[in-house]
CSV table of C-alpha atoms in Angstrom, one decimal:
chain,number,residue,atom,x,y,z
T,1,UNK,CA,20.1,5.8,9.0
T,2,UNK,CA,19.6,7.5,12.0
T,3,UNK,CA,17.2,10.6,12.5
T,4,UNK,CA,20.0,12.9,12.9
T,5,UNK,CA,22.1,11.9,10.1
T,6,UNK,CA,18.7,12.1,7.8
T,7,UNK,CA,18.7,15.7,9.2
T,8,UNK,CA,22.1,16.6,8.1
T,9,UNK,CA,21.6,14.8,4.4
T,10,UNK,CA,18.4,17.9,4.5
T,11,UNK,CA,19.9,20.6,5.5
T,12,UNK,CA,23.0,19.9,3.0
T,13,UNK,CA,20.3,20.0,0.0
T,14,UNK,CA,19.5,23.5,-0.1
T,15,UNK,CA,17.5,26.5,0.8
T,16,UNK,CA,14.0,24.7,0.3
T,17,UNK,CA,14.9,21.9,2.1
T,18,UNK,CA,16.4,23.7,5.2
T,19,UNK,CA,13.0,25.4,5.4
T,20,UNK,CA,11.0,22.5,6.0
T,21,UNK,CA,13.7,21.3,8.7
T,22,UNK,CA,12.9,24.4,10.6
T,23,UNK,CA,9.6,23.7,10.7
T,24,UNK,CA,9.8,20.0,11.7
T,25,UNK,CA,12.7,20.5,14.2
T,26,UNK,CA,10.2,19.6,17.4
T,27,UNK,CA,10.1,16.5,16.2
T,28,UNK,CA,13.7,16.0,16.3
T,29,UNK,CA,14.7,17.8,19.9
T,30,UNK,CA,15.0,14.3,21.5
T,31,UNK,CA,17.5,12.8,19.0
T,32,UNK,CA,20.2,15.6,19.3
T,33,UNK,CA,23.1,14.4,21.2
T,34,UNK,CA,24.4,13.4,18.0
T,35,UNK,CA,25.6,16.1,15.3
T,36,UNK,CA,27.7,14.8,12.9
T,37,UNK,CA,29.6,17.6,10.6
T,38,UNK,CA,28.6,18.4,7.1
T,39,UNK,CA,30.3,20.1,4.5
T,40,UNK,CA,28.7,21.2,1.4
T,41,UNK,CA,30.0,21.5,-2.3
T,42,UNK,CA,29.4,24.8,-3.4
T,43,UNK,CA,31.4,23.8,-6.9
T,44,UNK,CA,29.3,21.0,-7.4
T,45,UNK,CA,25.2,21.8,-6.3
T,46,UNK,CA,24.9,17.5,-7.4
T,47,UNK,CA,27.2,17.0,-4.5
T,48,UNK,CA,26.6,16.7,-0.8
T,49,UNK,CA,29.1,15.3,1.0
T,50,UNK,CA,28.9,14.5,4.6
T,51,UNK,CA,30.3,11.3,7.2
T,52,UNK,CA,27.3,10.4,9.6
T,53,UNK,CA,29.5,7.0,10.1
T,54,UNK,CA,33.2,8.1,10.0
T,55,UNK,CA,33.7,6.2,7.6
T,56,UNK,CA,35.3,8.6,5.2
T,57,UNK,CA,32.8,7.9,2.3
T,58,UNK,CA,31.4,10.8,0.8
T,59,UNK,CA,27.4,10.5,0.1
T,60,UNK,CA,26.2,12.5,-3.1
T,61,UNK,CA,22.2,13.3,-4.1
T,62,UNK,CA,22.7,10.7,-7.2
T,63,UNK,CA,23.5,7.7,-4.5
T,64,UNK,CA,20.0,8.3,-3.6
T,65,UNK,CA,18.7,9.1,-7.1
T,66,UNK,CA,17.5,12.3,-6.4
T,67,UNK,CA,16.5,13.6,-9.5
T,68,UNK,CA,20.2,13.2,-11.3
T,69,UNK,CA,19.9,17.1,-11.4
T,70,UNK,CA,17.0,17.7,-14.1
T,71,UNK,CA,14.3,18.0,-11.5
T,72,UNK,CA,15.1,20.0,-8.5
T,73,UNK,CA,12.7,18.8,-6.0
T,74,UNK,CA,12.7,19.1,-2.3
T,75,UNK,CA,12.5,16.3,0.7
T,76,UNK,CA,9.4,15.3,2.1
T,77,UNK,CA,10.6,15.4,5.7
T,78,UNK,CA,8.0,13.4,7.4
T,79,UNK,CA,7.9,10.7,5.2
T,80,UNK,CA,11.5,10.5,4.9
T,81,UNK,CA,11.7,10.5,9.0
T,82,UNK,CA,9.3,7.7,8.7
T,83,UNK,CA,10.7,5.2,6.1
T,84,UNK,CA,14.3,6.1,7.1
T,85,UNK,CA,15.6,7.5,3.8
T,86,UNK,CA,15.1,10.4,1.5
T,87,UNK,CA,11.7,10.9,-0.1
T,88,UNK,CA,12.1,13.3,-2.9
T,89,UNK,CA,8.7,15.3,-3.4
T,90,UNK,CA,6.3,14.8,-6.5
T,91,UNK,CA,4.9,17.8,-8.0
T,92,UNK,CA,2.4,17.8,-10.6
T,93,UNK,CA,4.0,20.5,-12.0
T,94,UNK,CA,6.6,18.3,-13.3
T,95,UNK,CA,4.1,15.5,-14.9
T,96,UNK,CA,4.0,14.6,-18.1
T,97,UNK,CA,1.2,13.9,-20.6
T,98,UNK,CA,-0.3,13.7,-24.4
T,99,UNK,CA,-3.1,12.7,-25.9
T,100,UNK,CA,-3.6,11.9,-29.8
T,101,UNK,CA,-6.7,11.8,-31.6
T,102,UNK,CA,-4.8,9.5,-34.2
T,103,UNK,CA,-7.1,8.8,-37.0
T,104,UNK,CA,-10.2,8.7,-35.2
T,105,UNK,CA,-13.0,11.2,-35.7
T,106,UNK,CA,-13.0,11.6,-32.1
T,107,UNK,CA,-10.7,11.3,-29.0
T,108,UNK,CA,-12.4,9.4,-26.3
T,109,UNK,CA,-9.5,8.9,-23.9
T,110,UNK,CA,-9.8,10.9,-21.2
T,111,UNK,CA,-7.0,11.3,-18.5
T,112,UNK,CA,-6.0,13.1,-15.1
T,113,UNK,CA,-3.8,14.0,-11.9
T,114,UNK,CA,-4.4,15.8,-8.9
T,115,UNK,CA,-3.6,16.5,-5.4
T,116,UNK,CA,-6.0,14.1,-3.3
T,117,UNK,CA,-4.8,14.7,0.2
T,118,UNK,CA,-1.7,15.9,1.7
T,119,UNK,CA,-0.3,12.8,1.6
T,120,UNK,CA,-2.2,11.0,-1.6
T,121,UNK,CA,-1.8,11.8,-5.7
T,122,UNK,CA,-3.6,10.5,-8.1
T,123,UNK,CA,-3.1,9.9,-11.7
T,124,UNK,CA,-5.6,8.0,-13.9
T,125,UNK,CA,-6.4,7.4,-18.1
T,126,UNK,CA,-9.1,6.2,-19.2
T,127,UNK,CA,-10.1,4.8,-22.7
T,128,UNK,CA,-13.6,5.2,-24.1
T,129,UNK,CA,-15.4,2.9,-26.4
T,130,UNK,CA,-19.0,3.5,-27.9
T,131,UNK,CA,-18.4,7.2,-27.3
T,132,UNK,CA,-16.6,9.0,-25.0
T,133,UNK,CA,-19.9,8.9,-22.1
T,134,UNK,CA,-18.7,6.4,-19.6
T,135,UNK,CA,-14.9,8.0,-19.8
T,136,UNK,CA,-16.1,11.9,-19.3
T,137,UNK,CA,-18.4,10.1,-16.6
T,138,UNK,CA,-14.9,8.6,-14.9
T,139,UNK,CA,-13.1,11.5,-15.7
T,140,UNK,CA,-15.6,13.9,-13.8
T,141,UNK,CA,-16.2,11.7,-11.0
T,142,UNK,CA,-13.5,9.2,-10.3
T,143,UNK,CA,-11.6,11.7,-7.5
T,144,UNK,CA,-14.0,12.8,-5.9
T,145,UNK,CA,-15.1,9.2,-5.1
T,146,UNK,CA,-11.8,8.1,-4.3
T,147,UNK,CA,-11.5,11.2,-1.6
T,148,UNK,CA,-14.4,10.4,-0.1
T,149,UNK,CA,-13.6,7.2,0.3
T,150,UNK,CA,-10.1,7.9,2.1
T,151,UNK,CA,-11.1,9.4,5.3
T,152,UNK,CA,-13.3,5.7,6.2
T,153,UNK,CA,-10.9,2.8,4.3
T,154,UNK,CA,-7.2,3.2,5.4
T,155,UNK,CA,-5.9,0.3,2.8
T,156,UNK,CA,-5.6,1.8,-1.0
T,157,UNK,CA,-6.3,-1.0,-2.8
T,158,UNK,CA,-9.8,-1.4,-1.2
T,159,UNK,CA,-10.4,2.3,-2.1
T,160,UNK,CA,-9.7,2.0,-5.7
T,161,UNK,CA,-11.9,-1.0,-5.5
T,162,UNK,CA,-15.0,0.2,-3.9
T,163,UNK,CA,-14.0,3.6,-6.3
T,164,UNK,CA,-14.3,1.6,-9.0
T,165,UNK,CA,-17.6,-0.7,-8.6
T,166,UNK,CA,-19.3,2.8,-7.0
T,167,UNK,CA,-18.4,4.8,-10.2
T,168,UNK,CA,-20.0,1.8,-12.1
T,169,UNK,CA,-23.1,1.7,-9.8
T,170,UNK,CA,-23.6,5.7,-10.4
T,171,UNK,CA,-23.1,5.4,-14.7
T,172,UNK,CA,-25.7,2.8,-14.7
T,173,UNK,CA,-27.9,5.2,-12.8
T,174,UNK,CA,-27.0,8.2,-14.8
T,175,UNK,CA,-27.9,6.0,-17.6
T,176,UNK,CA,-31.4,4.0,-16.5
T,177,UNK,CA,-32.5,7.8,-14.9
T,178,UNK,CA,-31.9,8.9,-18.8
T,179,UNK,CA,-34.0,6.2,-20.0
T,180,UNK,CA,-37.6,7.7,-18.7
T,181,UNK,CA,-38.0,9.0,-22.0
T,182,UNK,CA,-40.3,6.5,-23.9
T,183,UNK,CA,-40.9,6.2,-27.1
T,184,UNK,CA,-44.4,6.2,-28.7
T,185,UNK,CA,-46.0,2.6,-30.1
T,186,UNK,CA,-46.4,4.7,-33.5
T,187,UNK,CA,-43.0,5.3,-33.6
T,188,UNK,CA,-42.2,1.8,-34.5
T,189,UNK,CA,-45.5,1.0,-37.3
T,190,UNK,CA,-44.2,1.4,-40.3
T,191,UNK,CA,-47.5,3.0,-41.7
T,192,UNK,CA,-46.9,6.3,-39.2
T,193,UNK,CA,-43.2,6.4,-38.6
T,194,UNK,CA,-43.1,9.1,-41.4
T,195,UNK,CA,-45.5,11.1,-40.5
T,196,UNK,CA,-44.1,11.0,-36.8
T,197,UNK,CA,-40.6,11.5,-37.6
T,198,UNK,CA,-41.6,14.8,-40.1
T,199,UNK,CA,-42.6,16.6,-36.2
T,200,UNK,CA,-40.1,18.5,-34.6
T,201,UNK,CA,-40.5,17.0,-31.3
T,202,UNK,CA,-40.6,13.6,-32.5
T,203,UNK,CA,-37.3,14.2,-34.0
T,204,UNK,CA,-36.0,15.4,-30.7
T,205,UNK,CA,-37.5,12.5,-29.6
T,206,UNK,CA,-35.8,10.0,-31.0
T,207,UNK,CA,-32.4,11.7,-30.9
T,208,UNK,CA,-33.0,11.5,-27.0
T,209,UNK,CA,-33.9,7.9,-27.4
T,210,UNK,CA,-30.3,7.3,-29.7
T,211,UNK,CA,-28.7,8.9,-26.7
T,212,UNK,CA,-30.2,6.9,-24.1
T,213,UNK,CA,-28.8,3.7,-26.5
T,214,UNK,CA,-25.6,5.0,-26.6
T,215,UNK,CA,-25.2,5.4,-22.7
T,216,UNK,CA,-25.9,1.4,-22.5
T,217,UNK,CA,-23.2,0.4,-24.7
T,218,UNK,CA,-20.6,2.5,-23.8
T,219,UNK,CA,-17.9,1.7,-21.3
T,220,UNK,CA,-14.3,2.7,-20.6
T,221,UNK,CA,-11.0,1.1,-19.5
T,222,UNK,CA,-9.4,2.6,-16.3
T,223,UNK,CA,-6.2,2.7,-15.0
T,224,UNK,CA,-5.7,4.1,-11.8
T,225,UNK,CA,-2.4,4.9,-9.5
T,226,UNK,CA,-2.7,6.5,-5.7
T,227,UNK,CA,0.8,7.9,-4.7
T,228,UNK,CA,1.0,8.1,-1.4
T,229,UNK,CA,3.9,9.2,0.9
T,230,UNK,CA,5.8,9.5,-2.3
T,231,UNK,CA,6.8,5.7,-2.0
T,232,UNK,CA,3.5,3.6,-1.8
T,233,UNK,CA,2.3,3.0,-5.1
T,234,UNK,CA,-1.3,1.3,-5.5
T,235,UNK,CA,-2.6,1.0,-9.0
T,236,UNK,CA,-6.1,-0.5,-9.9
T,237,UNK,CA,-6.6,-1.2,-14.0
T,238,UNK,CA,-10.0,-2.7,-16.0
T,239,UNK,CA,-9.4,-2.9,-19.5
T,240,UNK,CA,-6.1,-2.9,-21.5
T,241,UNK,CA,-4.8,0.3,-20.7
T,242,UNK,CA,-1.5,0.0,-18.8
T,243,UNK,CA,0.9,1.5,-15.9
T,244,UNK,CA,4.3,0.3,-16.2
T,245,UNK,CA,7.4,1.0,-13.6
T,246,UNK,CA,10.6,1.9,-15.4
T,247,UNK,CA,13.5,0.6,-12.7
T,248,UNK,CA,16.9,0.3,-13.5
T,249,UNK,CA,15.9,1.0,-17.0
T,250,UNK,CA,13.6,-1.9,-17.3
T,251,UNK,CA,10.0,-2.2,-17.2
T,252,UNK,CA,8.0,-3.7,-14.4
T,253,UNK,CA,4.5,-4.0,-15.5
T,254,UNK,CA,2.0,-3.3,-12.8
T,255,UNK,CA,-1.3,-4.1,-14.8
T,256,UNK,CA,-2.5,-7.2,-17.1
T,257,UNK,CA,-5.0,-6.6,-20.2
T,258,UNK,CA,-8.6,-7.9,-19.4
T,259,UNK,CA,-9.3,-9.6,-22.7
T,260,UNK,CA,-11.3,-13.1,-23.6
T,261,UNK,CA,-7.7,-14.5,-24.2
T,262,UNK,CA,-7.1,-15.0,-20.6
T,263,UNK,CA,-8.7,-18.1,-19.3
T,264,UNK,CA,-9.9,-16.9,-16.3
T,265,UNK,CA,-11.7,-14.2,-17.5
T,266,UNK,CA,-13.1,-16.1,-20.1
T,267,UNK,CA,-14.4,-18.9,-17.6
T,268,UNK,CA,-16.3,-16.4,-15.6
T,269,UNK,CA,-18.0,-14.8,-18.9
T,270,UNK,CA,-19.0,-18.4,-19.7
T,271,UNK,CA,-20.3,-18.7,-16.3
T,272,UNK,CA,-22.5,-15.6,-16.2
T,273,UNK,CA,-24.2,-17.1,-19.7
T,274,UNK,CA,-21.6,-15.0,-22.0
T,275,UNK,CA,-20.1,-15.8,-25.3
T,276,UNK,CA,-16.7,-15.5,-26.5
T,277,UNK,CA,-16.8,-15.2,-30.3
T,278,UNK,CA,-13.8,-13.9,-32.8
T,279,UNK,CA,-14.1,-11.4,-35.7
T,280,UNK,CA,-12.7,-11.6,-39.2
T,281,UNK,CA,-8.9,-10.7,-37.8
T,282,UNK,CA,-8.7,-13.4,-35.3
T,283,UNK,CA,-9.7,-11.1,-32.3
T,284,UNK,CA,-12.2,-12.8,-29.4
T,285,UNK,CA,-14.8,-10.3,-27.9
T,286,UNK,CA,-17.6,-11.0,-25.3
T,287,UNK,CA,-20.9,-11.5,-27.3
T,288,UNK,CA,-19.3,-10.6,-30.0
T,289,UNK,CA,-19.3,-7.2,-29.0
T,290,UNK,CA,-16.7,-6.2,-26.3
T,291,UNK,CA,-12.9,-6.7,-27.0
T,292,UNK,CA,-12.2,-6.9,-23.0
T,293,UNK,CA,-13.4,-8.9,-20.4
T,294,UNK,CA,-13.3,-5.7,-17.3
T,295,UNK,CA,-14.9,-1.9,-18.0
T,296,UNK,CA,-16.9,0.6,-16.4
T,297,UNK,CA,-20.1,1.1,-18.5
T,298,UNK,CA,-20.9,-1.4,-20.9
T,299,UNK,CA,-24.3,-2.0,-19.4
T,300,UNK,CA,-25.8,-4.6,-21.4
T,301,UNK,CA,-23.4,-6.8,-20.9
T,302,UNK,CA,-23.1,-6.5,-17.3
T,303,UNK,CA,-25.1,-9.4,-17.0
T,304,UNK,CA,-22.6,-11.5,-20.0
T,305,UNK,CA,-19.7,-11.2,-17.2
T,306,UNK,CA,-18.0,-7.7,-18.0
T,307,UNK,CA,-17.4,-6.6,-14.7
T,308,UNK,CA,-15.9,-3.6,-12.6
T,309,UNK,CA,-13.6,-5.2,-10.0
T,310,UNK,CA,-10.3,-4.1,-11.0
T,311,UNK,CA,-7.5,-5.6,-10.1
T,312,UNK,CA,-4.8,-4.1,-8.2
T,313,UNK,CA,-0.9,-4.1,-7.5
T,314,UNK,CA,1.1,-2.3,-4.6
T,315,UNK,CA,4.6,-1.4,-4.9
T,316,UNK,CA,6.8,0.2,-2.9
T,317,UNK,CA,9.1,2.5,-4.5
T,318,UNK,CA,12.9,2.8,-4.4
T,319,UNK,CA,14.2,6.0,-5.9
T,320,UNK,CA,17.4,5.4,-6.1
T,321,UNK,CA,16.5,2.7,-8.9
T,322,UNK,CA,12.6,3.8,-10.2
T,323,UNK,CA,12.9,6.2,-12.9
T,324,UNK,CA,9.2,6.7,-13.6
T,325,UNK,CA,5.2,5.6,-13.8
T,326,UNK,CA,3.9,5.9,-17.1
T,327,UNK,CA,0.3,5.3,-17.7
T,328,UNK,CA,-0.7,4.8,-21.5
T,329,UNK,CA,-4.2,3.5,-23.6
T,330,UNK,CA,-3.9,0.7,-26.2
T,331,UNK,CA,-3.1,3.2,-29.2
T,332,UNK,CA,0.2,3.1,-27.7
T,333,UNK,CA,0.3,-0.4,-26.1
T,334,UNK,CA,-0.5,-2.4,-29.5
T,335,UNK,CA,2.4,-0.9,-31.4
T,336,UNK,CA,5.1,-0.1,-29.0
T,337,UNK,CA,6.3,-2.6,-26.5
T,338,UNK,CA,7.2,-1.9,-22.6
T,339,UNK,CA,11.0,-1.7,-23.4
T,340,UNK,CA,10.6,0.5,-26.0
T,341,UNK,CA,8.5,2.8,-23.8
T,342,UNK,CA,11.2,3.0,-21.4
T,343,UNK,CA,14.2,3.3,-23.8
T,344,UNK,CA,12.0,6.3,-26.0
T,345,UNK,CA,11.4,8.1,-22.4
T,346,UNK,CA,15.0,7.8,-20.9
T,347,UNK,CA,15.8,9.6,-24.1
T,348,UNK,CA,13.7,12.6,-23.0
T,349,UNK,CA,14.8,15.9,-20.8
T,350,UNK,CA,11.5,15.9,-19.3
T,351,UNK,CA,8.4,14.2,-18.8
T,352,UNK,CA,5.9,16.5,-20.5
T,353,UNK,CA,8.6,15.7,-24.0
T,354,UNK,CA,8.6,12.3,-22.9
T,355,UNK,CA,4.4,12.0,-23.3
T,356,UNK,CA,4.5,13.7,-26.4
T,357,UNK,CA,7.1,11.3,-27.8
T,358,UNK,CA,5.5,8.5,-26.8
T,359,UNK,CA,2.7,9.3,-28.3
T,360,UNK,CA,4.1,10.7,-31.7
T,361,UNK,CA,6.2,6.8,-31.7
T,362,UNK,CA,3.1,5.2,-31.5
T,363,UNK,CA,1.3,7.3,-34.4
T,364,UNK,CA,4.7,6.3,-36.4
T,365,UNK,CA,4.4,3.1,-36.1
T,366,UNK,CA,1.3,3.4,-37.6
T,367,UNK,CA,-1.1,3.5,-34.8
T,368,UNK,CA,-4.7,4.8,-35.9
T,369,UNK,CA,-6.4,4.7,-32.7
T,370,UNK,CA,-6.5,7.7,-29.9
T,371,UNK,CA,-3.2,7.2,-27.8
T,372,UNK,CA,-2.3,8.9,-24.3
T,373,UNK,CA,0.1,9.0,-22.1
T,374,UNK,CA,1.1,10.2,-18.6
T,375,UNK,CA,4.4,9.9,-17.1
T,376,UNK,CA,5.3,10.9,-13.6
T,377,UNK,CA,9.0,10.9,-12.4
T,378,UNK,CA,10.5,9.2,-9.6
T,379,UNK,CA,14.3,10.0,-8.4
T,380,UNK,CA,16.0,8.2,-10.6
T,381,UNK,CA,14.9,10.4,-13.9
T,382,UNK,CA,17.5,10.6,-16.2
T,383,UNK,CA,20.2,8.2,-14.4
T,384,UNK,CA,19.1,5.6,-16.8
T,385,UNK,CA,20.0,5.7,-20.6
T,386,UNK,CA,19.8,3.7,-23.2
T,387,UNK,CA,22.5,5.2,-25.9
T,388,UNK,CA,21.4,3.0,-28.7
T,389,UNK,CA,17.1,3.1,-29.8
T,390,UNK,CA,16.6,0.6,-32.9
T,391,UNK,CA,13.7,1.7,-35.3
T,392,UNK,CA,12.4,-0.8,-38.1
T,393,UNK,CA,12.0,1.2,-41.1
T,394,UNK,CA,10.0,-2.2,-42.1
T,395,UNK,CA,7.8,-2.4,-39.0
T,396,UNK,CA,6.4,1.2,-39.3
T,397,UNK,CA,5.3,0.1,-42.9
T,398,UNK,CA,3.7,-3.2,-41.9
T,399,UNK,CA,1.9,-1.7,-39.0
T,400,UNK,CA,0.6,1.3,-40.9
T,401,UNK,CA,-1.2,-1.1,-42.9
T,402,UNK,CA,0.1,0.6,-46.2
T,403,UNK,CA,2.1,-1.9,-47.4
T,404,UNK,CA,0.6,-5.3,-45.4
């Protein structure tokens, strides 16, 4: 597509979009020998026709899978000057998410989005085990890291991977810095511990000391996308949380679960002088401890082979085909499949209902953990449906337990 038939699509969109033509029109002075004529549908605001080519073939919004008319979003111009092809703008206004607490005493996912750079989003969800330290430590810290980081490392997967090892690094010394407290040698003979623990201070004492424990062993997945241009996707994941890509109605997963099951990672926890051992359900965890193989946290295993490296995916993204990014935790992944995902939000008007009814599925289905969910829209929201949703009256009993 040439610059100035990019031009004409723009100015054909509406008000918002003419704007940002105005103001990027210097850019555009040397291409203008060209104008090809545009005439706009006022009957029909889906509609924009126009005949760059002369071909005689009219060119609407939903051949590019701009927003099928739910989500009225403007162009980026200067991406779409770049890549050659409309670019329709991500707001966070228009993101989506939930979190349940399920039946849990406590909710210790955590998640996020925000505005990096002009050019760079982020979205994020992490899931907290041993208490919700090492996710509320991600949670706090994670951006900021990862926009520091983008002014010196140009290539997004090698940010999200120096994000994540460094947000590891500073835990461990948020923890060990914690640990200056010590604990007195009477605190541990038998003959003086009551006397010890009747004191005030003591008591304070060892509640620091219980705290101090629980910043060892905690640790948290993380699953992290980088939008950038509105059409490079980079996400980095440890853990078994999950992004998946919903194109053409089907889902592309972008992330694989860390878990003792895969061979590789259970190799290198051998290696580092680990032990994979399984509990009473059939379930393999590291030392008998640790149901994943990659977390941030989880300190005293650090040296059993958990580790921080994530792994990461890039994708570029086609709008006319990619619905939507949803990033969810394992309340949802371990009862609702990556079809189902898709199918439930297709079904949705927007993406903050979308969230909520993944979530709420999940809990159906009989999920007990914390579940969250974040969905971000791409063009083609809504242009994908699947009429017909099967739900197993059967599989919500057996899954709740009730019944099993």
């Amino acid at each position: 597509m040439s610059t100035a038939a990019l031009i004409t699509l723009v100015r054909s969109g509406g008000n918002q979009v003419r704007r940002r033509v105005l103001l990027s029109s210097r850019l555009l002075q040397e291409d203008l020998r060209v104008t090809p004529t545009c005439h706009s549908s006022t009957s029909d605001p889906r509609c924009s026709r126009f005949d760059p080519d002369g071909s005689g073939r009219p060119a609407t919004w939903d051949s590019f899978g701009i927003w099928d008319n739910r989500i009225d979003e403007p162009i980026l111009l200067p991406p779409s000057i770049k890549y050659g092809k409309p670019i329709p703008k991500i707001s966070l206004e228009n993101v989506g998410c939930a979190s349940n607490i399920g039946k849990r005493k406590e909710n210790e996912d955590r998640f996020g989005f925000a505005q990096l750079t002009e050019e760079v989003l982020y979205f994020a969800v992490y899931d907290g085990h041993g208490g919700p330290a090492a996710a509320d430590f991600c949670h706090t810290h994670m951006e900021r890291c990862i926009m520091d980081l983008l002014p010196e490392e140009k290539d997004l997967e090698t940010v999200l991977t120096l994000a994540f090892l460094e947000i590891d690094k500073a835990f461990s010394r948020h923890a060990h810095l914690s640990a200056d407290v010590k604990i007195p040698i009477c605190c541990v003979q038998d003959q003086l511990f009551q006397r010890v623990h009747r004191s005030v201070d003591n008591v304070t004492l060892m509640q620091q000391f219980q705290n101090q424990a629980t910043l060892l062993t905690s640790g948290t997945t993380a699953t992290v996308a980088l939008l950038q241009d509105g059409i490079e996707l980079v996400v980095a994941s440890v853990g078994d949380s999950r992004a998946l890509l919903c194109r053409k109605g089907k889902p592309m997963k972008l992330t694989t679960d860390h878990t003792p099951e895969r061979k590789d990672e259970k190799e290198r926890v051998k290696k580092c002088g680990g032990f994979v051992a399984w509990n009473s359900v059939g379930q393999p965890h590291v030392n008998g401890r640790l149901a994943m193989t990659r977390s941030i946290g989880d300190l005293d295993l650090k040296t059993s082979g958990v580790i921080a490296e994530p792994e990461t995916m890039r994708i570029k993204l086609y709008h006319a085909d990619d619905s939507f990014l949803v990033l969810t935790t394992d309340g949802i992944n371990f009862m609702v499949n990556s079809q189902e995902i898709c199918d439930f939000v297709n079904q949705c008007h927007d993406p903050n209902e979308a969230a909520h009814a993944v979530t709420e599925q999940a809990i159906h289905y009989g999920a007990e953990d914390n579940s969250t969910a974040v969905v971000v829209p791409f063009g083609a929201w809504g242009k994908y449906k699947n009429s017909e949703i099967n739900f197993s009256f059967s599989r919500s009993l057996a899954s709740s337990g009730r019944w099993a």
